[in-house]
Structure formats: C-alpha cells, structure tokens
Coordinates of N, CA, C and O in Angstrom, one line a residue:
X1 N -28.6 18.6 2.2 CA -28.0 19.3 3.3 C -29.0 20.1 4.0 O -29.8 20.8 3.4
X2 N -28.8 20.1 5.3 CA -29.7 20.8 6.2 C -29.3 22.3 6.3 O -28.2 22.6 6.5
X3 N -30.2 23.2 6.1 CA -29.9 24.6 6.1 C -29.5 25.0 7.6 O -30.2 24.6 8.5
X4 N -28.5 25.8 7.8 CA -28.1 26.3 9.1 C -28.9 27.6 9.4 O -28.8 28.5 8.5
X5 N -29.5 27.7 10.5 CA -30.1 29.0 10.8 C -29.0 30.0 11.4 O -27.9 29.5 11.7
X6 N -29.4 31.2 11.5 CA -28.4 32.2 12.0 C -28.1 31.9 13.5 O -27.0 32.2 14.0
X7 N -29.1 31.3 14.2 CA -28.9 31.1 15.7 C -27.8 30.0 15.9 O -27.1 30.1 16.9
X8 N -27.7 29.1 15.1 CA -26.7 28.0 15.3 C -25.3 28.6 15.2 O -24.4 28.1 16.0
X9 N -25.1 29.5 14.4 CA -23.7 30.1 14.3 C -23.4 30.9 15.5 O -22.2 31.1 15.9
X10 N -24.4 31.4 16.2 CA -24.1 32.3 17.4 C -24.1 31.5 18.7 O -23.8 32.0 19.8
X11 N -24.5 30.2 18.6 CA -24.6 29.3 19.8 C -23.3 29.2 20.6 O -23.3 29.3 21.8
X12 N -22.2 29.0 19.9 CA -20.9 28.9 20.7 C -20.6 30.2 21.5 O -20.0 30.1 22.6
X13 N -20.9 31.3 21.0 CA -20.7 32.5 21.8 C -21.5 32.5 23.1 O -21.1 32.9 24.1
X14 N -22.8 32.1 22.9 CA -23.7 32.1 24.1 C -23.2 31.0 25.1 O -23.2 31.3 26.3
X15 N -22.8 29.9 24.6 CA -22.3 28.8 25.5 C -21.0 29.3 26.2 O -20.8 29.1 27.4
X16 N -20.2 30.0 25.5 CA -18.9 30.5 26.1 C -19.3 31.6 27.2 O -18.6 31.6 28.3
X17 N -20.2 32.4 26.9 CA -20.6 33.4 28.0 C -21.2 32.7 29.2 O -20.9 33.1 30.4
X18 N -22.0 31.7 29.0 CA -22.6 31.0 30.2 C -21.5 30.3 31.0 O -21.5 30.3 32.2
X19 N -20.6 29.6 30.3 CA -19.5 28.9 31.0 C -18.6 29.9 31.8 O -18.2 29.7 32.9
X20 N -18.3 31.0 31.1 CA -17.5 32.0 31.8 C -18.1 32.6 33.0 O -17.6 33.0 34.0
X21 N -19.5 32.8 32.9 CA -20.2 33.3 34.0 C -20.2 32.4 35.2 O -20.0 32.8 36.4
X22 N -20.3 31.1 35.0 CA -20.3 30.1 36.1 C -18.9 30.0 36.6 O -18.7 29.9 37.8
X23 N -17.9 30.1 35.8 CA -16.5 29.9 36.2 C -16.1 31.1 37.0 O -15.2 31.0 37.9
X24 N -16.6 32.3 36.8 CA -16.2 33.5 37.4 C -17.0 33.7 38.8 O -16.7 34.6 39.5
X25 N -18.0 32.9 39.0 CA -18.8 33.1 40.3 C -17.9 32.7 41.5 O -17.1 31.9 41.4
X26 N -18.2 33.4 42.6 CA -17.5 33.1 43.8 C -17.9 31.8 44.4 O -19.0 31.3 44.3
X27 N -16.9 31.1 45.1 CA -17.3 29.8 45.7 C -18.2 30.0 46.9 O -18.3 31.2 47.4
X28 N -19.0 29.0 47.3 CA -19.9 29.2 48.3 C -19.2 29.5 49.7 O -18.0 29.1 49.8
X29 N -19.9 30.2 50.5 CA -19.3 30.6 51.8 C -19.2 29.5 52.7 O -19.6 28.3 52.4
X30 N -18.7 29.7 53.9 CA -18.5 28.7 54.9 C -19.9 28.2 55.4 O -20.9 28.8 55.2
X31 N -19.9 27.0 55.9 CA -21.1 26.4 56.4 C -21.6 27.1 57.7 O -20.7 27.5 58.5
X32 N -22.9 27.2 57.9 CA -23.3 27.9 59.1 C -23.1 27.1 60.3 O -22.9 25.8 60.3
X33 N -23.1 27.7 61.5 CA -22.8 26.9 62.8 C -23.9 26.0 63.1 O -25.1 26.2 62.8
X34 N -23.6 24.8 63.8 CA -24.5 23.8 64.1 C -24.3 23.5 65.6 O -23.2 23.5 66.1
X35 N -25.4 23.1 66.2 CA -25.3 22.7 67.6 C -25.4 21.2 67.7 O -26.1 20.6 66.9
X36 N -24.9 20.6 68.7 CA -25.0 19.2 68.9 C -26.3 18.9 69.7 O -26.4 19.6 70.7
X37 N -27.0 17.9 69.3 CA -28.2 17.5 70.1 C -27.8 16.8 71.3 O -27.0 15.9 71.2
X38 N -28.3 17.1 72.5 CA -27.9 16.4 73.7 C -28.4 14.9 73.6 O -29.4 14.6 73.0
X39 N -27.6 14.0 74.2 CA -28.0 12.6 74.1 C -29.4 12.3 74.6 O -30.1 11.4 74.2
X40 N -29.8 13.0 75.7 CA -31.1 12.7 76.3 C -32.2 13.1 75.3 O -33.3 12.4 75.4
X41 N -32.0 14.0 74.4 CA -33.0 14.4 73.5 C -33.1 13.4 72.3 O -34.2 13.3 71.6
X42 N -32.1 12.7 72.1 CA -32.1 11.7 70.9 C -32.5 10.3 71.4 O -32.7 9.4 70.5
X43 N -32.6 10.1 72.7 CA -32.9 8.7 73.1 C -34.4 8.5 73.0 O -35.2 9.4 73.3
X44 N -34.8 7.3 72.5 CA -36.2 7.1 72.3 C -36.9 6.9 73.6 O -36.3 6.4 74.6
X45 N -38.2 7.2 73.6 CA -39.0 7.0 74.9 C -39.5 5.6 75.0 O -40.0 5.0 73.9
X46 N -39.3 5.0 76.1 CA -39.8 3.6 76.3 C -40.9 3.7 77.4 O -40.6 4.2 78.5
X47 N -42.1 3.2 77.2 CA -43.2 3.2 78.1 C -43.4 1.8 78.6 O -43.3 0.8 77.8
X48 N -43.6 1.6 79.9 CA -43.9 0.3 80.5 C -45.2 -0.3 80.0 O -46.2 0.5 79.7
X49 N -45.3 -1.6 80.0 CA -46.5 -2.3 79.6 C -46.9 -3.2 80.7 O -46.2 -3.6 81.5
X50 N -48.2 -3.5 80.7 CA -48.7 -4.3 81.8 C -48.4 -5.8 81.4 O -48.3 -6.2 80.3
X51 N -48.2 -6.6 82.5 CA -48.0 -8.0 82.3 C -49.3 -8.7 81.7 O -50.3 -8.1 81.6
X52 N -49.1 -10.0 81.4 CA -50.3 -10.7 80.8 C -51.5 -10.7 81.7 O -52.6 -10.5 81.3
X53 N -51.3 -11.0 82.9 CA -52.4 -11.1 83.9 C -52.2 -10.1 85.0 O -51.6 -10.4 86.1
X54 N -52.5 -8.8 84.8 CA -52.1 -7.8 85.8 C -53.0 -7.9 87.1 O -54.2 -8.1 87.0
X55 N -52.4 -7.6 88.2 CA -53.1 -7.5 89.4 C -53.3 -6.0 89.7 O -52.8 -5.2 89.0
X56 N -54.0 -5.6 90.8 CA -54.2 -4.2 91.2 C -52.8 -3.5 91.4 O -52.7 -2.4 91.0
X57 N -51.9 -4.2 92.0 CA -50.6 -3.6 92.3 C -49.8 -3.4 91.0 O -49.1 -2.3 90.9
X58 N -49.9 -4.3 90.0 CA -49.3 -4.1 88.7 C -49.9 -2.8 88.0 O -49.1 -2.1 87.4
X59 N -51.2 -2.6 88.1 CA -51.8 -1.4 87.5 C -51.3 -0.1 88.1 O -50.9 0.8 87.4
X60 N -51.2 -0.1 89.5 CA -50.7 1.0 90.1 C -49.2 1.4 89.8 O -48.8 2.5 89.6
X61 N -48.4 0.3 89.8 CA -47.0 0.5 89.5 C -46.8 1.0 88.0 O -46.1 1.9 87.7
X62 N -47.6 0.4 87.1 CA -47.5 0.8 85.7 C -47.9 2.2 85.5 O -47.4 3.0 84.7
X63 N -49.0 2.6 86.2 CA -49.5 4.0 86.2 C -48.4 5.0 86.6 O -48.2 6.0 85.8
X64 N -47.8 4.7 87.7 CA -46.7 5.6 88.2 C -45.5 5.6 87.2 O -45.0 6.6 86.9
X65 N -45.1 4.4 86.8 CA -44.0 4.3 85.9 C -44.2 5.0 84.6 O -43.4 5.7 84.0
X66 N -45.4 4.8 84.0 CA -45.8 5.4 82.8 C -45.8 6.9 82.9 O -45.4 7.6 82.0
X67 N -46.3 7.4 84.0 CA -46.4 8.9 84.2 C -44.9 9.5 84.3 O -44.7 10.5 83.7
X68 N -44.1 8.8 84.9 CA -42.6 9.2 85.1 C -42.0 9.2 83.7 O -41.2 10.1 83.3
X69 N -42.3 8.1 82.9 CA -41.7 8.0 81.6 C -42.2 9.1 80.6 O -41.5 9.7 79.9
X70 N -43.5 9.4 80.7 CA -44.1 10.5 79.9 C -43.5 11.8 80.3 O -43.2 12.7 79.4
X71 N -43.3 12.0 81.6 CA -42.6 13.3 82.0 C -41.2 13.4 81.5 O -40.8 14.5 81.0
X72 N -40.4 12.3 81.5 CA -39.1 12.3 80.9 C -39.1 12.5 79.4 O -38.2 13.2 78.9
X73 N -40.1 11.9 78.7 CA -40.2 12.1 77.3 C -40.4 13.5 76.9 O -39.9 14.1 76.0
X74 N -41.4 14.1 77.7 CA -41.7 15.5 77.5 C -40.6 16.4 77.7 O -40.3 17.4 76.9
X75 N -39.7 16.1 78.7 CA -38.5 17.0 79.0 C -37.5 16.8 77.9 O -36.9 17.8 77.4
X76 N -37.4 15.6 77.4 CA -36.4 15.3 76.3 C -36.9 16.0 75.0 O -36.1 16.6 74.2
X77 N -38.2 16.0 74.8 CA -38.8 16.7 73.6 C -38.5 18.2 73.7 O -38.1 18.9 72.7
X78 N -38.8 18.8 74.9 CA -38.5 20.3 75.0 C -37.1 20.6 74.9 O -36.8 21.6 74.3
X79 N -36.2 19.6 75.3 CA -34.8 19.9 75.1 C -34.4 19.9 73.6 O -33.7 20.7 73.1
X80 N -34.9 18.9 72.9 CA -34.7 18.8 71.4 C -35.2 20.1 70.7 O -34.6 20.6 69.8
X81 N -36.4 20.5 71.0 CA -37.0 21.7 70.4 C -36.2 22.9 70.7 O -36.0 23.8 69.9
X82 N -35.8 23.1 72.0 CA -35.0 24.2 72.4 C -33.7 24.2 71.7 O -33.3 25.3 71.3
X83 N -33.1 23.1 71.5 CA -31.8 23.1 70.8 C -32.0 23.5 69.3 O -31.2 24.2 68.8
X84 N -33.1 22.9 68.7 CA -33.4 23.3 67.3 C -33.6 24.8 67.1 O -33.1 25.4 66.2
X85 N -34.4 25.3 68.0 CA -34.7 26.8 67.9 C -33.5 27.6 68.2 O -33.2 28.6 67.5
X86 N -32.6 27.2 69.1 CA -31.4 27.9 69.4 C -30.5 27.9 68.2 O -29.8 28.8 67.8
X87 N -30.4 26.7 67.5 CA -29.5 26.5 66.3 C -30.1 27.4 65.2 O -29.3 28.1 64.5
X88 N -31.4 27.4 65.0 CA -31.9 28.3 63.9 C -31.6 29.8 64.2 O -31.3 30.5 63.3
X89 N -31.7 30.1 65.5 CA -31.4 31.6 65.8 C -30.0 31.9 65.6 O -29.7 33.0 65.0
X90 N -29.0 31.0 65.9 CA -27.6 31.2 65.7 C -27.4 31.3 64.2 O -26.6 32.1 63.7
X91 N -28.0 30.4 63.4 CA -27.7 30.4 62.0 C -28.3 31.7 61.3 O -27.7 32.2 60.4
X92 N -29.5 32.1 61.8 CA -30.0 33.4 61.3 C -29.1 34.5 61.5 O -28.9 35.4 60.7
X93 N -28.6 34.6 62.8 CA -27.6 35.7 63.1 C -26.4 35.6 62.3 O -25.8 36.6 61.8
X94 N -25.9 34.4 62.0 CA -24.7 34.1 61.3 C -24.9 34.6 59.8 O -24.1 35.2 59.2
X95 N -26.1 34.3 59.2 CA -26.4 34.7 57.9 C -26.5 36.2 57.8 O -26.1 36.8 56.8
X96 N -27.1 36.9 58.8 CA -27.2 38.3 58.8 C -25.8 39.0 58.8 O -25.6 40.1 58.3
X97 N -24.9 38.4 59.6 CA -23.5 38.9 59.8 C -22.7 38.7 58.5 O -21.7 39.5 58.3
X98 N -23.1 37.8 57.6 CA -22.3 37.6 56.4 C -22.5 38.8 55.5 O -23.6 39.2 55.3
X99 N -21.4 39.3 54.9 CA -21.6 40.4 54.0 C -22.0 39.8 52.7 O -21.6 38.7 52.2
X100 N -22.9 40.5 51.9 CA -23.3 40.0 50.6 C -22.2 39.9 49.7 O -21.3 40.8 49.6
X101 N -22.1 38.9 49.0 CA -21.0 38.7 48.0 C -21.2 39.5 46.8 O -22.3 39.6 46.3
X102 N -20.1 40.1 46.3 CA -20.2 40.9 45.1 C -20.2 40.1 43.9 O -19.4 39.2 43.8
X103 N -21.1 40.3 43.1 CA -21.2 39.5 41.8 C -20.3 40.1 40.7 O -20.2 41.4 40.7
X104 N -19.7 39.3 40.0 CA -18.7 39.8 39.0 C -19.5 40.3 37.7 O -19.0 41.1 37.0
X105 N -20.6 39.7 37.5 CA -21.4 40.0 36.3 C -22.8 40.6 36.8 O -23.3 40.2 37.8
X106 N -23.3 41.6 36.0 CA -24.5 42.2 36.4 C -25.8 41.3 36.3 O -26.8 41.6 36.8
X107 N -25.8 40.2 35.6 CA -26.9 39.4 35.4 C -26.9 38.2 36.3 O -26.1 37.7 36.9

C-alpha cells in the first residue's frame, strides 16, 4: 500500500477554495465600443500595368493613372489609420470610465 502524505488529505480543501474563488468572481464587463471601417479603406489598391508592347502614349497614360491610383491608395490608408486611432482613443476613454470591479476575495 502506498503511504499517503499529509498534503493529499488537504488537497480537497485547496481545490474547493480555488473553485469557490472562480465561481464568486464577477462576470466580464461589456465589450468596448468599436468603429466600422469605411468601405474605401477596406478596398484593395489596383495599379494599372503597361500593355505588352507599350507606345509613348501608353507610358504617359499609365504614368498619370498610376499616380492617381497611388494618391487614392494613400488616402484610403490614411482613412484606415485614422479610424483605427480614433477607435483606440474611444476604447481607452471607455476603459478609463469603467469603475474598477470590486473583488470578493483579497487574493
């Protein structure tokens, strides 16, 4: 027969205390506010490509079209970053406004 140590006899008490501690904890609070990303910020950027045998006119048109597409992509990126930063600021203010939850147990 295996000898029982003193700790084995006290284990159920420890397990009961741990379970009671988890059961008595408060439920998580509400989820923080979120912003919706504008559709323009989520749209992928498409850049024009040159045809197989480009002429001088094709190069000029592609240069202008690519510049306009890059400007639109940069604007969409700035919109996405601005939305993300605004959402983080709102969530930080929301977390600061939340009152700290009182714990039922001191540990």
